[in-house]
XYZ file of C-alpha atoms in Angstrom:
312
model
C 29.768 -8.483 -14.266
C 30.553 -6.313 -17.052
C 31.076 -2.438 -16.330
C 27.726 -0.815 -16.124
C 27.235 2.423 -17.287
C 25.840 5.774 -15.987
C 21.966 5.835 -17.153
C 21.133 8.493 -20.163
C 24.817 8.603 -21.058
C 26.080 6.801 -24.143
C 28.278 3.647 -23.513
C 32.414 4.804 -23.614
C 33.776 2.624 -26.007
C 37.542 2.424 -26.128
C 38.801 1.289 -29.767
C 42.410 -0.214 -30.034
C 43.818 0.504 -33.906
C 46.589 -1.324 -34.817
C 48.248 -0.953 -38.119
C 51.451 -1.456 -40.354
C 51.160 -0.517 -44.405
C 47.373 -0.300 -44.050
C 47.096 3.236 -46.007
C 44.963 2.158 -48.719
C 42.415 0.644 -46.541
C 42.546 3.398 -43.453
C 40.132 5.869 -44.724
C 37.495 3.466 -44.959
C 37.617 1.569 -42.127
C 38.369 4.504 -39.932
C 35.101 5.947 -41.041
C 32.724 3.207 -40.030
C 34.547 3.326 -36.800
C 33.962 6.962 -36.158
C 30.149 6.329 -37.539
C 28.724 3.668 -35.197
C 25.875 4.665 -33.477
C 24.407 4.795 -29.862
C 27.668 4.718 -28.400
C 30.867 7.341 -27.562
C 33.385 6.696 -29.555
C 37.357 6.890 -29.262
C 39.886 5.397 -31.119
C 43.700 4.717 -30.009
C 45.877 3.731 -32.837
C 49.396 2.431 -32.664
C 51.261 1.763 -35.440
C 53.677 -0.554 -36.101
C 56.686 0.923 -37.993
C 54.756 1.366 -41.558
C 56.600 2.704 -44.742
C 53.377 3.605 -46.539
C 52.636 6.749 -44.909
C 50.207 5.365 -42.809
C 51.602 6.954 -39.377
C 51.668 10.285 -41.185
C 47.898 9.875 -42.460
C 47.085 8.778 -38.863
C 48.647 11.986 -37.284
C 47.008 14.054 -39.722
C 43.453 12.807 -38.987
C 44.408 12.611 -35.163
C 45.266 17.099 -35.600
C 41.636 17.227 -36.688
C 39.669 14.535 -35.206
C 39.394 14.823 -31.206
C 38.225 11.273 -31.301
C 41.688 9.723 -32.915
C 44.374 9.547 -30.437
C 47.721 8.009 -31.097
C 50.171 6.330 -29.697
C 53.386 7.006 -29.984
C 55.463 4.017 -31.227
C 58.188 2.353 -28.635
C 59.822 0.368 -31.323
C 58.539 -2.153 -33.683
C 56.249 -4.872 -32.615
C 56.950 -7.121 -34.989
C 53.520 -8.784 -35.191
C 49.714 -7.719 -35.451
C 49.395 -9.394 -32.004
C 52.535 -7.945 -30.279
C 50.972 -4.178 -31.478
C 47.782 -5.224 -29.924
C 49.116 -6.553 -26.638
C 50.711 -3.061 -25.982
C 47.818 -1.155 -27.190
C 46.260 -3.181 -24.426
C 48.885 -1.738 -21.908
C 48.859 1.698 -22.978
C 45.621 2.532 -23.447
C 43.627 4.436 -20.689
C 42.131 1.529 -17.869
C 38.700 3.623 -17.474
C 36.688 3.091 -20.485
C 33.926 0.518 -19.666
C 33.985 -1.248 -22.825
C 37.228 -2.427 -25.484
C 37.053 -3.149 -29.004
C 39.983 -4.482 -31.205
C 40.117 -3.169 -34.530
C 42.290 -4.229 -37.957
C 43.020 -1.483 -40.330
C 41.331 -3.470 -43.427
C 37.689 -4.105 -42.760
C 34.419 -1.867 -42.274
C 32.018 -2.022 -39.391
C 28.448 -1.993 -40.181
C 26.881 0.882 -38.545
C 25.388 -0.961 -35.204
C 28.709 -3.236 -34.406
C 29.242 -1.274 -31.157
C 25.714 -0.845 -29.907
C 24.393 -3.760 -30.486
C 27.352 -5.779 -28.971
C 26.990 -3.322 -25.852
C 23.520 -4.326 -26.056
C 24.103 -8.198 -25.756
C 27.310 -7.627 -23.303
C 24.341 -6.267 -20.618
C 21.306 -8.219 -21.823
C 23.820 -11.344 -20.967
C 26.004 -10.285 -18.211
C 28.887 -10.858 -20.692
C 32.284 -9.702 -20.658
C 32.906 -11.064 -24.513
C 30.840 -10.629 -27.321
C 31.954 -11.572 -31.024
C 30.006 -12.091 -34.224
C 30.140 -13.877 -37.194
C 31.425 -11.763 -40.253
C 31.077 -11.345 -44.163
C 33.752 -11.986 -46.268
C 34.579 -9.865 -49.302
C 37.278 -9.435 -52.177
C 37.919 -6.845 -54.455
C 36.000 -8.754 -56.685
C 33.076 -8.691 -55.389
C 32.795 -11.773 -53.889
C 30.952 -12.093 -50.571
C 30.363 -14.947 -47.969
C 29.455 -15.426 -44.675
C 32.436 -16.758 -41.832
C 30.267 -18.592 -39.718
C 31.503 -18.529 -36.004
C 28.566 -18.836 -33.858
C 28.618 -22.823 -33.740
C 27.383 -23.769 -29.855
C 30.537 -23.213 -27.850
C 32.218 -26.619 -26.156
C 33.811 -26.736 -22.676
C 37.390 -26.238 -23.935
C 36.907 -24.691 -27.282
C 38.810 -22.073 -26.565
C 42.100 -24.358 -26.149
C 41.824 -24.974 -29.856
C 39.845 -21.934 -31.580
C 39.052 -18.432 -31.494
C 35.344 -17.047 -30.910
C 35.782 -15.262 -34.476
C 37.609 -12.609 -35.789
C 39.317 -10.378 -32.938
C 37.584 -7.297 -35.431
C 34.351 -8.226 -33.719
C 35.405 -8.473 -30.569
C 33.542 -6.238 -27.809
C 35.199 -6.685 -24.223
C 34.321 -5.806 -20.733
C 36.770 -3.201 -18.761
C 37.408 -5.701 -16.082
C 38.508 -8.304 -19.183
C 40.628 -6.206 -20.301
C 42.330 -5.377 -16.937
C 42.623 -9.183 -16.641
C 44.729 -9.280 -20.013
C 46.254 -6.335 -18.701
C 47.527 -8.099 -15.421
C 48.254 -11.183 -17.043
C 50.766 -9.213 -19.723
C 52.049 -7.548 -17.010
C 52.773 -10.578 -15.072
C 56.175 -12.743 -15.594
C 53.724 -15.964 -16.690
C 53.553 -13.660 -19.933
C 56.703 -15.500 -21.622
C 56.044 -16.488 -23.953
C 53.058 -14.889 -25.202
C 50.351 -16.766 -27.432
C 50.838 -15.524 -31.272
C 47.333 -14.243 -31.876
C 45.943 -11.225 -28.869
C 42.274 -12.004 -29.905
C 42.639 -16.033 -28.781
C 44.227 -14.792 -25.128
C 41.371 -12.943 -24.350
C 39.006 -15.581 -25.372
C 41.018 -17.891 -23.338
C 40.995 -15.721 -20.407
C 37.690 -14.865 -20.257
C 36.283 -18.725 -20.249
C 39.120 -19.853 -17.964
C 38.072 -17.312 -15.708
C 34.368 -18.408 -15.860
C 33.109 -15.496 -17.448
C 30.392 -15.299 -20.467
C 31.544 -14.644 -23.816
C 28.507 -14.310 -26.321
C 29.173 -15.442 -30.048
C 26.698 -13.897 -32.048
C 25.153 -15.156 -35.524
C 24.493 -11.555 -36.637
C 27.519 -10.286 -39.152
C 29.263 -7.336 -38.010
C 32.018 -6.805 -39.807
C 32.773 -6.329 -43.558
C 35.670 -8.381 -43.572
C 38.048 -7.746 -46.563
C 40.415 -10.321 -48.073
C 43.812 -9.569 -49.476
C 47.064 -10.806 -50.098
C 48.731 -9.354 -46.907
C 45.791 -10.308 -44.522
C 47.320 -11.683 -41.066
C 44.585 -13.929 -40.921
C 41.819 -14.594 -43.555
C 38.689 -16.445 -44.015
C 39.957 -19.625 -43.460
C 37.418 -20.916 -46.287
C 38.478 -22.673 -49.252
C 40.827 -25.599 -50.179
C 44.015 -23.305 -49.833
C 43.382 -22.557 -46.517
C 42.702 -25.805 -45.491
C 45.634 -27.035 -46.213
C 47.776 -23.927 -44.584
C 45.774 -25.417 -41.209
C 47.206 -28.960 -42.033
C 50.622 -27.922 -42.361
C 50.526 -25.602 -38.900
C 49.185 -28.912 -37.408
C 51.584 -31.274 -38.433
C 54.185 -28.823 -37.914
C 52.808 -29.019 -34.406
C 51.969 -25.288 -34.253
C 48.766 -25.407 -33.209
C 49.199 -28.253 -30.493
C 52.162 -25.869 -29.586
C 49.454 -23.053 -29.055
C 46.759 -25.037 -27.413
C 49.620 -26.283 -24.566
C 50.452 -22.498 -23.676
C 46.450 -21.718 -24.422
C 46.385 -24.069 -21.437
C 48.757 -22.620 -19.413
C 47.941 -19.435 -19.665
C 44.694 -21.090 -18.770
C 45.484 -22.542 -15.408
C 47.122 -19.074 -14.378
C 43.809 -17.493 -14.017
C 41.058 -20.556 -13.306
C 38.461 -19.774 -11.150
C 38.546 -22.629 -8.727
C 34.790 -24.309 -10.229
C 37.302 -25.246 -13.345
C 40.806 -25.493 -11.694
C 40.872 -29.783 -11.620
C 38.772 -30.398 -14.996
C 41.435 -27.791 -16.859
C 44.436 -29.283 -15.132
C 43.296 -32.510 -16.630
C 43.166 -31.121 -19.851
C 46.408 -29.388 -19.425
C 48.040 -32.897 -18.963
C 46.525 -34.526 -21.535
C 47.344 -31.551 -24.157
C 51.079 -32.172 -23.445
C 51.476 -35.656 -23.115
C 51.837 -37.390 -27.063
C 51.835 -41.235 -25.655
C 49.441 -43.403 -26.869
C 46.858 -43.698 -23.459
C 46.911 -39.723 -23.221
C 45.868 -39.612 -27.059
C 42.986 -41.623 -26.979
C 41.981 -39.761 -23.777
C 42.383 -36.754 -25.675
C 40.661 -37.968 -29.180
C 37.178 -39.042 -26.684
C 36.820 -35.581 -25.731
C 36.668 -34.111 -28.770
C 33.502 -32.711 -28.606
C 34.695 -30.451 -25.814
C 37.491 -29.357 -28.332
C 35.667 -27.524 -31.210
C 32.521 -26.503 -31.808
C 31.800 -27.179 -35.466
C 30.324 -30.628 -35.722
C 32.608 -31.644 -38.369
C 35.921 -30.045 -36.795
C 35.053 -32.533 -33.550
C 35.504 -35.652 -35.764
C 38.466 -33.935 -37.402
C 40.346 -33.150 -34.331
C 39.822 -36.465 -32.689
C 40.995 -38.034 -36.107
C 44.014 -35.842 -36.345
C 44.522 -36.614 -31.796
C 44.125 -40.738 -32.770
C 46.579 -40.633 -35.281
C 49.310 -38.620 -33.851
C 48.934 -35.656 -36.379
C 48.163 -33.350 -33.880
């Protein structure tokens, strides 16, 4: 069960920052951070060898803001996902609840609350949302990510954007251990999919929710965007037939295995098997579960098109 906390007293929420050349967008996202309501806010930003004068803004906000705390720098990550993995290792192991945070986007005012809300309403140790996208045009849209989730999903697709992501304190511990373990080599390339995967493997509840709860900005240095549009499309194709994302889904499945509760030990060995095997019997086997694989209607036939064919 997730962390409960003490009656009357606002829920501690822990908020990991990670950054590199985000100075232009800081200000602004920092602020809706430090403004969401009904809950006790602290934020622990790391950042990731920036030459924009973002660590120098951040230590300057950190001398006047009790709430900003950050962490000192062992060396450059190298990725968004490498400076959240040891934000996850550094930061203190007593807060109840764990949010991820990019340095780009702006929370609406209720992200945290609400999310805390639906984490005790539904005994759930993940809750995400779906988000709306926005340029510096003025263009907005909604990412929708609250499709019904499938038995395996998470082998083959995030629960949204890890900026939405509300976790329990005895998730994170889990990611903890695991990062801290020697099965943690090597480590998936995006944090926000690990602790999706661990949380389902485990047989915990994660919550998608169909309420937006993130402003989520697009630019031209975005780690990861939208994902909407013909352009991004075909970026997926190429990571698939450049066998990225089967790559992913194998270690997804690993990584899987390493923590199963024993209810979904056999099924997800099965899978396992299946996901690394490329022969013709093991693809077909593959391409008929499909509908365990993604939850978007039209990404199931997709997938199972892409499994058939040998593309993925």
């Amino acid at each position: 069960m997730p962390t409960d906390h003490t009656p009357g007293a606002l829920p501690r929420v822990a908020v990991l920052l990670a950054t590199h050349n985000g100075r232009r967008w800081l200000p602004e996202q920092l602020d809706s951070v430090l403004a969401q309501e009904g809950v006790e806010v602290e934020v622990f930003a790391r950042d990731d060898a920036s030459t924009d004068g973002t660590a120098e803004w951040l230590a300057e906000q950190a001398a006047a803001e009790p709430r900003l705390t950050v962490i000192a720098s062992d060396g450059a990550s190298g990725s968004a996902a490498a400076n959240f993995y040891r934000l996850i290792q550094l930061a203190p192991a007593d807060r109840e609840y764990y949010a991820f945070c990019d340095q780009d986007d702006i929370w609406v005012p209720t992200k945290l609350t609400s999310h805390v809300s639906l984490s005790t309403k539904l005994a759930a140790d993940g809750v995400s949302s779906n988000v709306t996208s926005f340029t510096a045009t003025g263009e907005r849209s909604l990412v929708k990510k609250d499709f019904p989730q499938r038995r395996f999903d998470y082998l083959l697709e995030s629960p949204g954007p890890g900026s939405t992501f509300l976790m329990s304190n005895r998730l994170v511990a889990l990611a903890r251990e695991y990062l801290d373990s020697a099965a943690a080599n090597p480590l998936p390339q995006y944090h926000d999919w690990l602790l999706y995967v661990l949380a389902r493997a485990h047989g915990w509840t994660w919550h998608i929710d169909a309420v937006p709860t993130v402003e989520y900005r697009q630019h031209d240095a975005n780690v990861m965007g939208a994902n909407v549009g013909a352009r991004s499309a075909f970026s997926r194709l190429s990571l698939v037939r450049e066998q990225w994302h089967r790559g992913q889904a194998r270690l997804l499945a690993r990584v899987a295995l390493s923590v199963a509760d024993d209810d979904h030990r056999a099924e997800l060995e099965r899978m396992r098997e299946l996901v690394e095997k490329r022969n013709l019997g093991s693809r077909f086997a593959l391409a008929r579960r499909a509908k365990q694989l993604r939850r978007r209607p039209r990404d199931q036939w997709i997938i199972a098109l892409l499994i058939s064919t040998g593309v993925w």
